[in-house]
Amino acid sequence: VVEKLMDALRSNVYNDGTVQPYAADDGLGLLYLFSTIDPWKPSEYFGVKRDLGQFERFRLMMYSEPFKHLINHHSYKVLASARPEARLYF
């Protein structure tokens, strides 16, 4: 999942008004869906308490330091992963 999210952020299209809204910030949209932010209470998802229930607030936070470096990055390296066996879930 982390690799898919990083790939989506790497190919994120910035919404500068020249692209259709559905095509813009699709990488951020995917990250937002996986973030499990409760829209009814402030979130500490980024380490500080913020109201991130609306995507636009989440998006603005991602375009700020230090998170903006994840958007359209050139490369990444996963340092650790856990891949549980399928039989553990049954």
Tab-separated table of C-alpha atoms in Angstrom:
chain	number	residue	atom	x	y	z
A	1	VAL	CA	0.000	0.000	0.000
A	2	VAL	CA	2.811	2.428	0.853
A	3	GLU	CA	4.447	1.839	-2.525
A	4	LYS	CA	1.155	2.485	-4.358
A	5	LEU	CA	0.602	5.708	-2.387
A	6	MET	CA	4.145	6.903	-3.088
A	7	ASP	CA	3.718	6.135	-6.800
A	8	ALA	CA	0.451	8.100	-6.816
A	9	LEU	CA	2.128	11.064	-5.112
A	10	ARG	CA	5.020	10.914	-7.584
A	11	SER	CA	2.632	11.282	-10.530
A	12	ASN	CA	0.300	13.779	-8.823
A	13	VAL	CA	-1.082	16.466	-11.150
A	14	TYR	CA	-1.191	19.918	-9.580
A	15	ASN	CA	-4.502	21.730	-10.037
A	16	ASP	CA	-3.342	24.987	-11.611
A	17	GLY	CA	-6.643	25.611	-13.377
A	18	THR	CA	-5.520	24.117	-16.699
A	19	VAL	CA	-6.606	20.550	-15.996
A	20	GLN	CA	-9.988	19.075	-15.249
A	21	PRO	CA	-10.696	18.858	-11.493
A	22	TYR	CA	-11.060	15.070	-11.610
A	23	ALA	CA	-7.542	14.771	-13.041
A	24	ALA	CA	-5.890	17.100	-10.537
A	25	ASP	CA	-4.373	16.038	-7.220
A	26	ASP	CA	-5.374	12.421	-7.748
A	27	GLY	CA	-2.355	11.245	-5.743
A	28	LEU	CA	-3.384	13.438	-2.829
A	29	GLY	CA	-6.946	12.197	-3.174
A	30	LEU	CA	-5.789	8.611	-2.825
A	31	LEU	CA	-3.703	9.477	0.234
A	32	TYR	CA	-6.708	11.292	1.738
A	33	LEU	CA	-8.880	8.196	1.288
A	34	PHE	CA	-6.310	6.066	3.130
A	35	SER	CA	-5.783	8.619	5.913
A	36	THR	CA	-8.901	7.654	7.909
A	37	ILE	CA	-9.456	11.253	9.019
A	38	ASP	CA	-12.649	11.763	11.000
A	39	PRO	CA	-14.411	14.738	9.371
A	40	TRP	CA	-16.189	15.573	12.637
A	41	LYS	CA	-13.215	16.243	14.879
A	42	PRO	CA	-9.725	17.793	14.625
A	43	SER	CA	-7.019	15.429	13.466
A	44	GLU	CA	-3.398	14.997	14.507
A	45	TYR	CA	-2.568	13.177	11.262
A	46	PHE	CA	0.304	15.565	10.493
A	47	GLY	CA	1.548	15.800	14.083
A	48	VAL	CA	-0.405	18.959	14.885
A	49	LYS	CA	-4.098	19.298	15.643
A	50	ARG	CA	-5.901	20.540	12.517
A	51	ASP	CA	-9.394	20.389	11.051
A	52	LEU	CA	-8.722	18.216	7.998
A	53	GLY	CA	-12.245	16.895	7.426
A	54	GLN	CA	-12.450	18.600	4.038
A	55	PHE	CA	-10.120	17.467	1.266
A	56	GLU	CA	-9.093	21.044	0.433
A	57	ARG	CA	-7.693	21.540	3.956
A	58	PHE	CA	-5.809	18.256	3.697
A	59	ARG	CA	-4.515	19.301	0.269
A	60	LEU	CA	-3.232	22.654	1.547
A	61	MET	CA	-1.436	20.890	4.393
A	62	MET	CA	0.251	18.533	1.919
A	63	TYR	CA	1.508	21.498	-0.127
A	64	SER	CA	3.226	22.950	2.955
A	65	GLU	CA	6.582	22.061	4.550
A	66	PRO	CA	7.770	19.342	5.010
A	67	PHE	CA	5.136	17.301	3.159
A	68	LYS	CA	5.336	19.113	-0.194
A	69	HIS	CA	8.512	17.186	-1.001
A	70	LEU	CA	6.471	13.989	-1.298
A	71	ILE	CA	4.475	15.440	-4.191
A	72	ASN	CA	6.049	14.761	-7.591
A	73	HIS	CA	9.179	13.345	-5.953
A	74	HIS	CA	11.768	11.665	-8.153
A	75	SER	CA	12.380	8.481	-6.184
A	76	TYR	CA	11.836	6.783	-2.855
A	77	LYS	CA	13.060	3.763	-0.974
A	78	VAL	CA	10.978	1.657	1.394
A	79	LEU	CA	13.220	0.890	4.354
A	80	ALA	CA	11.048	-1.722	6.031
A	81	SER	CA	7.910	-3.671	5.256
A	82	ALA	CA	5.658	-6.249	6.830
A	83	ARG	CA	4.013	-8.737	4.531
A	84	PRO	CA	1.864	-11.075	6.629
A	85	GLU	CA	0.983	-14.424	5.209
A	86	ALA	CA	-2.542	-14.867	3.848
A	87	ARG	CA	-3.259	-17.812	6.169
A	88	LEU	CA	-2.982	-15.532	9.216
A	89	TYR	CA	-6.284	-13.875	8.307
A	90	PHE	CA	-8.392	-17.040	8.238
